[in-house]
Amino acid sequence: MRTKYQLTRNRVQLQNRLEALLEEAHIKLSSLVSDLLGASARRMLEAIAGGETNRETLAALADRGLRATQEQLQDALGVCQELNPVYRRLIKMVLDEVASIDKRIDQLNQEMASLLRPHEDQVKRLAEVPGLGVDSAQQIIAEVGAIAATFLPRSISPLG
């Protein structure tokens, strides 16, 4: 859980770095999408990193549900026609690093689910507490144990 937490922090830092990089390159995508690493934005960024220069083609990669209009996206992506190749490589590097972190987080999620399978009922019950979710419940159980024996008086502790 601690490794997952650190990876999640690293991902947020990378997202912030990507946003700063895009601002430096005068690509105003972050003002038009809610998640810079969401599906639409990622498709557009991957195309930019891959060398795409046509703003209409880039804007067309957005999901239909995106609030931004095609015109707004085209305006934000217009600078890609003369974007320095260095920015393309830097965007590619950040996207590759995010993909690597996402893959490791997925692996950790699978491992945690496997390890906590015997305590699935406790995770579900704890996740029902307002303000907590499955991730929080898993983290609590991973830290204090499924029966929270640390907090039980010695006389009723199952460990004696």
PDB file of C-alpha atoms in Angstrom:
ATOM      1  CA  MET A   1       0.000   0.000   0.000  1.00  0.00           C
ATOM      2  CA  ARG A   2       2.830   2.383   0.767  1.00  0.00           C
ATOM      3  CA  THR A   3       4.444   1.672  -2.593  1.00  0.00           C
ATOM      4  CA  LYS A   4       1.122   2.322  -4.327  1.00  0.00           C
ATOM      5  CA  TYR A   5       0.758   5.581  -2.417  1.00  0.00           C
ATOM      6  CA  GLN A   6       4.236   6.704  -3.491  1.00  0.00           C
ATOM      7  CA  LEU A   7       3.577   5.728  -7.113  1.00  0.00           C
ATOM      8  CA  THR A   8       0.332   7.699  -7.044  1.00  0.00           C
ATOM      9  CA  ARG A   9       2.216  10.740  -5.745  1.00  0.00           C
ATOM     10  CA  ASN A  10       4.805  10.303  -8.497  1.00  0.00           C
ATOM     11  CA  ARG A  11       2.021  10.166 -11.083  1.00  0.00           C
ATOM     12  CA  VAL A  12       0.549  13.433  -9.806  1.00  0.00           C
ATOM     13  CA  GLN A  13       3.990  15.050  -9.960  1.00  0.00           C
ATOM     14  CA  LEU A  14       4.384  13.846 -13.549  1.00  0.00           C
ATOM     15  CA  GLN A  15       0.974  15.223 -14.440  1.00  0.00           C
ATOM     16  CA  ASN A  16       2.001  18.600 -13.009  1.00  0.00           C
ATOM     17  CA  ARG A  17       5.268  18.455 -14.915  1.00  0.00           C
ATOM     18  CA  LEU A  18       3.372  17.639 -18.127  1.00  0.00           C
ATOM     19  CA  GLU A  19       1.046  20.595 -17.579  1.00  0.00           C
ATOM     20  CA  ALA A  20       4.034  22.917 -17.087  1.00  0.00           C
ATOM     21  CA  LEU A  21       5.692  21.499 -20.211  1.00  0.00           C
ATOM     22  CA  LEU A  22       2.555  22.086 -22.280  1.00  0.00           C
ATOM     23  CA  GLU A  23       2.252  25.640 -20.977  1.00  0.00           C
ATOM     24  CA  GLU A  24       5.883  26.262 -21.898  1.00  0.00           C
ATOM     25  CA  ALA A  25       5.150  24.941 -25.397  1.00  0.00           C
ATOM     26  CA  HIS A  26       2.008  27.185 -25.570  1.00  0.00           C
ATOM     27  CA  ILE A  27      -0.335  24.206 -25.863  1.00  0.00           C
ATOM     28  CA  LYS A  28      -3.416  25.224 -23.861  1.00  0.00           C
ATOM     29  CA  LEU A  29      -4.982  21.782 -23.597  1.00  0.00           C
ATOM     30  CA  SER A  30      -5.266  21.701 -19.795  1.00  0.00           C
ATOM     31  CA  SER A  31      -7.803  24.544 -19.829  1.00  0.00           C
ATOM     32  CA  LEU A  32     -10.130  22.503 -22.057  1.00  0.00           C
ATOM     33  CA  VAL A  33      -9.997  19.008 -20.547  1.00  0.00           C
ATOM     34  CA  SER A  34     -10.806  18.003 -16.988  1.00  0.00           C
ATOM     35  CA  ASP A  35      -8.058  15.373 -16.856  1.00  0.00           C
ATOM     36  CA  LEU A  36      -4.812  15.960 -18.712  1.00  0.00           C
ATOM     37  CA  LEU A  37      -4.141  12.222 -18.556  1.00  0.00           C
ATOM     38  CA  GLY A  38      -7.687  11.189 -19.423  1.00  0.00           C
ATOM     39  CA  ALA A  39      -8.511   9.249 -22.568  1.00  0.00           C
ATOM     40  CA  SER A  40      -9.132  12.207 -24.906  1.00  0.00           C
ATOM     41  CA  ALA A  41      -6.176  14.279 -23.796  1.00  0.00           C
ATOM     42  CA  ARG A  42      -3.878  11.278 -23.808  1.00  0.00           C
ATOM     43  CA  ARG A  43      -4.827  10.390 -27.387  1.00  0.00           C
ATOM     44  CA  MET A  44      -4.131  13.953 -28.482  1.00  0.00           C
ATOM     45  CA  LEU A  45      -0.838  14.112 -26.591  1.00  0.00           C
ATOM     46  CA  GLU A  46       0.298  10.773 -27.997  1.00  0.00           C
ATOM     47  CA  ALA A  47      -0.462  12.034 -31.501  1.00  0.00           C
ATOM     48  CA  ILE A  48       1.477  15.248 -30.817  1.00  0.00           C
ATOM     49  CA  ALA A  49       4.401  13.224 -29.492  1.00  0.00           C
ATOM     50  CA  GLY A  50       4.163  11.028 -32.584  1.00  0.00           C
ATOM     51  CA  GLY A  51       4.614  14.018 -34.869  1.00  0.00           C
ATOM     52  CA  GLU A  52       1.054  14.961 -35.817  1.00  0.00           C
ATOM     53  CA  THR A  53       0.858  18.651 -36.787  1.00  0.00           C
ATOM     54  CA  ASN A  54      -2.680  19.025 -38.141  1.00  0.00           C
ATOM     55  CA  ARG A  55      -4.826  20.714 -35.506  1.00  0.00           C
ATOM     56  CA  GLU A  56      -8.078  19.383 -36.999  1.00  0.00           C
ATOM     57  CA  THR A  57      -6.770  15.822 -36.847  1.00  0.00           C
ATOM     58  CA  LEU A  58      -5.621  16.332 -33.241  1.00  0.00           C
ATOM     59  CA  ALA A  59      -8.930  17.883 -32.158  1.00  0.00           C
ATOM     60  CA  ALA A  60     -10.856  15.016 -33.776  1.00  0.00           C
ATOM     61  CA  LEU A  61      -9.214  12.605 -31.304  1.00  0.00           C
ATOM     62  CA  ALA A  62     -11.317  14.049 -28.468  1.00  0.00           C
ATOM     63  CA  ASP A  63     -14.330  12.147 -27.161  1.00  0.00           C
ATOM     64  CA  ARG A  64     -17.705  13.551 -28.158  1.00  0.00           C
ATOM     65  CA  GLY A  65     -18.581  14.048 -24.487  1.00  0.00           C
ATOM     66  CA  LEU A  66     -15.806  16.573 -23.970  1.00  0.00           C
ATOM     67  CA  ARG A  67     -17.201  20.015 -23.113  1.00  0.00           C
ATOM     68  CA  ALA A  68     -14.728  21.838 -25.344  1.00  0.00           C
ATOM     69  CA  THR A  69     -15.815  22.401 -28.914  1.00  0.00           C
ATOM     70  CA  GLN A  70     -13.749  21.307 -31.886  1.00  0.00           C
ATOM     71  CA  GLU A  71     -12.949  24.975 -32.580  1.00  0.00           C
ATOM     72  CA  GLN A  72     -11.665  25.521 -29.038  1.00  0.00           C
ATOM     73  CA  LEU A  73      -9.512  22.408 -29.284  1.00  0.00           C
ATOM     74  CA  GLN A  74      -8.177  23.443 -32.676  1.00  0.00           C
ATOM     75  CA  ASP A  75      -7.234  26.861 -31.281  1.00  0.00           C
ATOM     76  CA  ALA A  76      -5.475  25.269 -28.315  1.00  0.00           C
ATOM     77  CA  LEU A  77      -3.617  22.812 -30.562  1.00  0.00           C
ATOM     78  CA  GLY A  78      -2.794  25.205 -33.392  1.00  0.00           C
ATOM     79  CA  VAL A  79       0.754  25.724 -32.139  1.00  0.00           C
ATOM     80  CA  CYS A  80       1.517  22.070 -32.910  1.00  0.00           C
ATOM     81  CA  GLN A  81       2.133  23.003 -36.538  1.00  0.00           C
ATOM     82  CA  GLU A  82       5.446  24.593 -35.588  1.00  0.00           C
ATOM     83  CA  LEU A  83       6.162  22.740 -32.338  1.00  0.00           C
ATOM     84  CA  ASN A  84       9.826  22.145 -31.648  1.00  0.00           C
ATOM     85  CA  PRO A  85      10.685  18.417 -31.874  1.00  0.00           C
ATOM     86  CA  VAL A  86      12.261  18.618 -28.423  1.00  0.00           C
ATOM     87  CA  TYR A  87       8.826  19.246 -26.911  1.00  0.00           C
ATOM     88  CA  ARG A  88       7.443  16.244 -28.769  1.00  0.00           C
ATOM     89  CA  ARG A  89      10.157  14.018 -27.297  1.00  0.00           C
ATOM     90  CA  LEU A  90       9.635  15.414 -23.792  1.00  0.00           C
ATOM     91  CA  ILE A  91       5.876  14.840 -24.020  1.00  0.00           C
ATOM     92  CA  LYS A  92       6.566  11.262 -25.193  1.00  0.00           C
ATOM     93  CA  MET A  93       8.925  10.678 -22.270  1.00  0.00           C
ATOM     94  CA  VAL A  94       6.363  11.893 -19.721  1.00  0.00           C
ATOM     95  CA  LEU A  95       3.574   9.799 -21.285  1.00  0.00           C
ATOM     96  CA  ASP A  96       5.808   6.708 -21.267  1.00  0.00           C
ATOM     97  CA  GLU A  97       6.670   7.284 -17.617  1.00  0.00           C
ATOM     98  CA  VAL A  98       2.991   7.722 -16.701  1.00  0.00           C
ATOM     99  CA  ALA A  99       2.131   4.500 -18.554  1.00  0.00           C
ATOM    100  CA  SER A 100       4.849   2.680 -16.623  1.00  0.00           C
ATOM    101  CA  ILE A 101       3.548   3.987 -13.306  1.00  0.00           C
ATOM    102  CA  ASP A 102      -0.036   3.078 -14.259  1.00  0.00           C
ATOM    103  CA  LYS A 103       1.093  -0.456 -15.082  1.00  0.00           C
ATOM    104  CA  ARG A 104       2.853  -0.815 -11.719  1.00  0.00           C
ATOM    105  CA  ILE A 105      -0.171   0.570  -9.854  1.00  0.00           C
ATOM    106  CA  ASP A 106      -2.392  -1.973 -11.645  1.00  0.00           C
ATOM    107  CA  GLN A 107       0.003  -4.773 -10.644  1.00  0.00           C
ATOM    108  CA  LEU A 108      -0.065  -3.588  -7.026  1.00  0.00           C
ATOM    109  CA  ASN A 109      -3.881  -3.407  -7.099  1.00  0.00           C
ATOM    110  CA  GLN A 110      -4.042  -7.012  -8.298  1.00  0.00           C
ATOM    111  CA  GLU A 111      -1.558  -8.101  -5.631  1.00  0.00           C
ATOM    112  CA  MET A 112      -3.487  -6.289  -2.896  1.00  0.00           C
ATOM    113  CA  ALA A 113      -6.771  -7.831  -4.042  1.00  0.00           C
ATOM    114  CA  SER A 114      -5.158 -11.261  -3.946  1.00  0.00           C
ATOM    115  CA  LEU A 115      -3.626 -10.753  -0.513  1.00  0.00           C
ATOM    116  CA  LEU A 116      -6.828  -9.313   0.947  1.00  0.00           C
ATOM    117  CA  ARG A 117      -9.148 -11.911  -0.599  1.00  0.00           C
ATOM    118  CA  PRO A 118      -9.465 -13.752   2.768  1.00  0.00           C
ATOM    119  CA  HIS A 119     -10.581 -10.439   4.311  1.00  0.00           C
ATOM    120  CA  GLU A 120     -12.979  -9.435   1.529  1.00  0.00           C
ATOM    121  CA  ASP A 121     -15.947  -9.085   3.899  1.00  0.00           C
ATOM    122  CA  GLN A 122     -14.012  -6.765   6.213  1.00  0.00           C
ATOM    123  CA  VAL A 123     -12.900  -4.647   3.250  1.00  0.00           C
ATOM    124  CA  LYS A 124     -16.498  -4.369   1.984  1.00  0.00           C
ATOM    125  CA  ARG A 125     -17.869  -3.439   5.413  1.00  0.00           C
ATOM    126  CA  LEU A 126     -15.155  -0.860   6.014  1.00  0.00           C
ATOM    127  CA  ALA A 127     -15.603   0.602   2.522  1.00  0.00           C
ATOM    128  CA  GLU A 128     -19.254   1.315   3.365  1.00  0.00           C
ATOM    129  CA  VAL A 129     -18.198   3.874   5.980  1.00  0.00           C
ATOM    130  CA  PRO A 130     -19.003   7.347   4.603  1.00  0.00           C
ATOM    131  CA  GLY A 131     -15.831   8.962   3.275  1.00  0.00           C
ATOM    132  CA  LEU A 132     -14.020   5.675   2.762  1.00  0.00           C
ATOM    133  CA  GLY A 133     -13.761   3.577  -0.347  1.00  0.00           C
ATOM    134  CA  VAL A 134     -12.183   0.274  -1.254  1.00  0.00           C
ATOM    135  CA  ASP A 135      -8.679   1.781  -1.485  1.00  0.00           C
ATOM    136  CA  SER A 136      -8.966   3.358   1.962  1.00  0.00           C
ATOM    137  CA  ALA A 137     -10.404   0.167   3.435  1.00  0.00           C
ATOM    138  CA  GLN A 138      -7.567  -1.905   1.968  1.00  0.00           C
ATOM    139  CA  GLN A 139      -5.000   0.522   3.312  1.00  0.00           C
ATOM    140  CA  ILE A 140      -6.500   0.473   6.814  1.00  0.00           C
ATOM    141  CA  ILE A 141      -6.605  -3.317   6.893  1.00  0.00           C
ATOM    142  CA  ALA A 142      -3.068  -3.541   5.507  1.00  0.00           C
ATOM    143  CA  GLU A 143      -1.805  -1.210   8.249  1.00  0.00           C
ATOM    144  CA  VAL A 144      -3.724  -2.434  11.318  1.00  0.00           C
ATOM    145  CA  GLY A 145      -4.788  -5.947  10.335  1.00  0.00           C
ATOM    146  CA  ALA A 146      -8.198  -7.411   9.628  1.00  0.00           C
ATOM    147  CA  ILE A 147      -9.181  -7.647  13.291  1.00  0.00           C
ATOM    148  CA  ALA A 148      -7.307  -4.536  14.468  1.00  0.00           C
ATOM    149  CA  ALA A 149      -5.814  -6.535  17.333  1.00  0.00           C
ATOM    150  CA  THR A 150      -3.537  -3.601  18.165  1.00  0.00           C
ATOM    151  CA  PHE A 151      -6.575  -1.698  19.436  1.00  0.00           C
ATOM    152  CA  LEU A 152      -8.146  -4.526  21.435  1.00  0.00           C
ATOM    153  CA  PRO A 153      -7.568  -4.781  25.189  1.00  0.00           C
ATOM    154  CA  ARG A 154      -5.150  -7.584  25.974  1.00  0.00           C
ATOM    155  CA  SER A 155      -7.813  -9.634  27.771  1.00  0.00           C
ATOM    156  CA  ILE A 156      -9.957 -10.038  24.635  1.00  0.00           C
ATOM    157  CA  SER A 157      -7.223 -10.097  22.053  1.00  0.00           C
ATOM    158  CA  PRO A 158      -7.260 -13.356  20.090  1.00  0.00           C
ATOM    159  CA  LEU A 159      -3.495 -13.463  20.469  1.00  0.00           C
ATOM    160  CA  GLY A 160      -3.719 -13.479  24.230  1.00  0.00           C
TER     161      GLY A 160
END
